[in-house]
mmCIF file of C-alpha atoms in Angstrom:
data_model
loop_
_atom_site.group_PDB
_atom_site.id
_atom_site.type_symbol
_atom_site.label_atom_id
_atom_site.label_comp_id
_atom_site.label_asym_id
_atom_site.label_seq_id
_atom_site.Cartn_x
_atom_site.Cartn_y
_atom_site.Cartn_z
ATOM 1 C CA UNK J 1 20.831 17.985 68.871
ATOM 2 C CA UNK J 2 21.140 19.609 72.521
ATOM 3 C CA UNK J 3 19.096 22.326 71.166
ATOM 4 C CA UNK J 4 16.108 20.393 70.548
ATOM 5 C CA UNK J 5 15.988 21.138 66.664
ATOM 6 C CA UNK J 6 16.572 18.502 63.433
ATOM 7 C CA UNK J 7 19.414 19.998 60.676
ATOM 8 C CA UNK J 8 19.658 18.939 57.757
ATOM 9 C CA UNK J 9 22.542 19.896 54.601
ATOM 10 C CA UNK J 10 21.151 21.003 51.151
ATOM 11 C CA UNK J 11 22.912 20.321 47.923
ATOM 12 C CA UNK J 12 21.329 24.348 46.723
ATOM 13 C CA UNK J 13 21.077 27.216 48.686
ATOM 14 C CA UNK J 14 17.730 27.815 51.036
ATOM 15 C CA UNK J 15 16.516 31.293 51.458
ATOM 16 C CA UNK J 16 14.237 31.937 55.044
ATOM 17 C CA UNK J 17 10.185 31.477 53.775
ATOM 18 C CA UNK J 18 11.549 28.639 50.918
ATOM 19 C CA UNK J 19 9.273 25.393 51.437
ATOM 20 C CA UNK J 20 11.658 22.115 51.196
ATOM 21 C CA UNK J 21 10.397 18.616 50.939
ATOM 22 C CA UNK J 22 11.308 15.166 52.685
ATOM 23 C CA UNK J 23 11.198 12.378 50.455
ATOM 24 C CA UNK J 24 10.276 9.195 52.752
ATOM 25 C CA UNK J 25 11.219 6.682 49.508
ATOM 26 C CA UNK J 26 9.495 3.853 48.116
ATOM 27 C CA UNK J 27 7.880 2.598 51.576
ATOM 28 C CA UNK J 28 4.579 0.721 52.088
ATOM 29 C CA UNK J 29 1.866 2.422 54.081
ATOM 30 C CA UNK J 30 2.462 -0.182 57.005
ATOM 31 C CA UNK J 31 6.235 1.186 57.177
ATOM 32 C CA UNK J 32 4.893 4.932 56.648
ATOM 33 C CA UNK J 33 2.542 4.706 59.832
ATOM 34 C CA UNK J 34 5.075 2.224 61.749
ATOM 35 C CA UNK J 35 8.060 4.612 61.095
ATOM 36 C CA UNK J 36 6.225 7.970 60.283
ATOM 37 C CA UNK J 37 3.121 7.789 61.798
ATOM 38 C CA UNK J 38 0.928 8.068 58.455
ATOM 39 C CA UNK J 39 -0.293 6.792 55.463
ATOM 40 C CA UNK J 40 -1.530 7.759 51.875
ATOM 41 C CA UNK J 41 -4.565 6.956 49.957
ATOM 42 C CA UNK J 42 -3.517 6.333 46.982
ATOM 43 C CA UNK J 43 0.484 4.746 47.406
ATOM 44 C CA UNK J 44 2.046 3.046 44.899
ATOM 45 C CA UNK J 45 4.798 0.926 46.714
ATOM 46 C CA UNK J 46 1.450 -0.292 49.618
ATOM 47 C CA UNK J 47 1.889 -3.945 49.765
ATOM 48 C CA UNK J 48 0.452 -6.782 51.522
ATOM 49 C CA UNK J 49 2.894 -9.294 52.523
ATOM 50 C CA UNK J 50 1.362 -13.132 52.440
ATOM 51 C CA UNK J 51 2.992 -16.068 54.267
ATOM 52 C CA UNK J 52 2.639 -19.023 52.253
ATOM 53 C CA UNK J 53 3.772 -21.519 54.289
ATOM 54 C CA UNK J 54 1.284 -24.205 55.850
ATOM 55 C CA UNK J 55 1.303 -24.661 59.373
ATOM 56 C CA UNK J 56 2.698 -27.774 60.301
ATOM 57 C CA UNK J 57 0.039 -28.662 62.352
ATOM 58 C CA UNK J 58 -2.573 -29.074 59.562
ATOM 59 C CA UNK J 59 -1.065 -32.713 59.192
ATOM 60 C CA UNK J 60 -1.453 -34.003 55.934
ATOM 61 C CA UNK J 61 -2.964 -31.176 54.715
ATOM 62 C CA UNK J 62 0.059 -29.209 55.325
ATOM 63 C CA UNK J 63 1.882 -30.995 52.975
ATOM 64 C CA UNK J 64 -0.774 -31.176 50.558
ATOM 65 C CA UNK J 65 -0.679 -27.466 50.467
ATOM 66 C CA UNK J 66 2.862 -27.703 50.118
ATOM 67 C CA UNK J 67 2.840 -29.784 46.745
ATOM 68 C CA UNK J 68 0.124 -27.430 45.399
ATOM 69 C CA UNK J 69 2.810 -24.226 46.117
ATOM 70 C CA UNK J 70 5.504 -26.400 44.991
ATOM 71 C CA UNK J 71 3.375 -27.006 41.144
ATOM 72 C CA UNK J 72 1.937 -23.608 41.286
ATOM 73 C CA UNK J 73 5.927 -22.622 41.792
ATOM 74 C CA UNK J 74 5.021 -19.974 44.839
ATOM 75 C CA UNK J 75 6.916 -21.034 47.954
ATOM 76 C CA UNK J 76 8.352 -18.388 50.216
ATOM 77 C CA UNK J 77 6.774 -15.155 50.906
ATOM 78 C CA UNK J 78 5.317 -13.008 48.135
ATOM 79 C CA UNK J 79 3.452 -9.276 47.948
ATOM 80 C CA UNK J 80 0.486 -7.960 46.798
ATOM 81 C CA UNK J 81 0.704 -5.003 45.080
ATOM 82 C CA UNK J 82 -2.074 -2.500 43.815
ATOM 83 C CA UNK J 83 -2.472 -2.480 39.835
ATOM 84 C CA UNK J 84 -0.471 -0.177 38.658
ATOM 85 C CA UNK J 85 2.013 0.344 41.141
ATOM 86 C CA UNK J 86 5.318 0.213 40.942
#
């Protein structure tokens, strides 16, 4: 706003003093630090993302790789999650 302040509506009334929380949603520590500029310990939506395509420059070993995704059934990108987490 011009005032240099953030507003935000409430669904219930908010006396002066009440704490109120932000919920950020289901976001990966990457996207909490990118976006929000920090991250938990212990998150259960953190994800690594892996590429699983071969690099076409590896030749024949590129599409050896390929065949082994293809059998294994895991072509296209796929995450990493922590056990237990959502």
């Amino acid at each position: 706003s011009e005032s240099g302040s953030l507003g935000f509506h409430s669904l219930a009334p908010i006396s002066s003093g009440d704490q109120i929380f932000l919920n950020y949603g289901p976001l990966s520590n990457m996207d909490l630090l990118l976006y929000y500029g920090f991250a938990l310990d212990e998150n259960p939506y953190d994800k690594i993302e892996l590429q699983l395509q071969p690099d076409e420059e590896e030749g024949d070993l590129a599409m050896m790789k390929r065949v082994l995704l293809a059998h294994c059934r895991l072509d296209g990108d796929h995450f990493l999650r922590r056990s237990g987490g959502v």
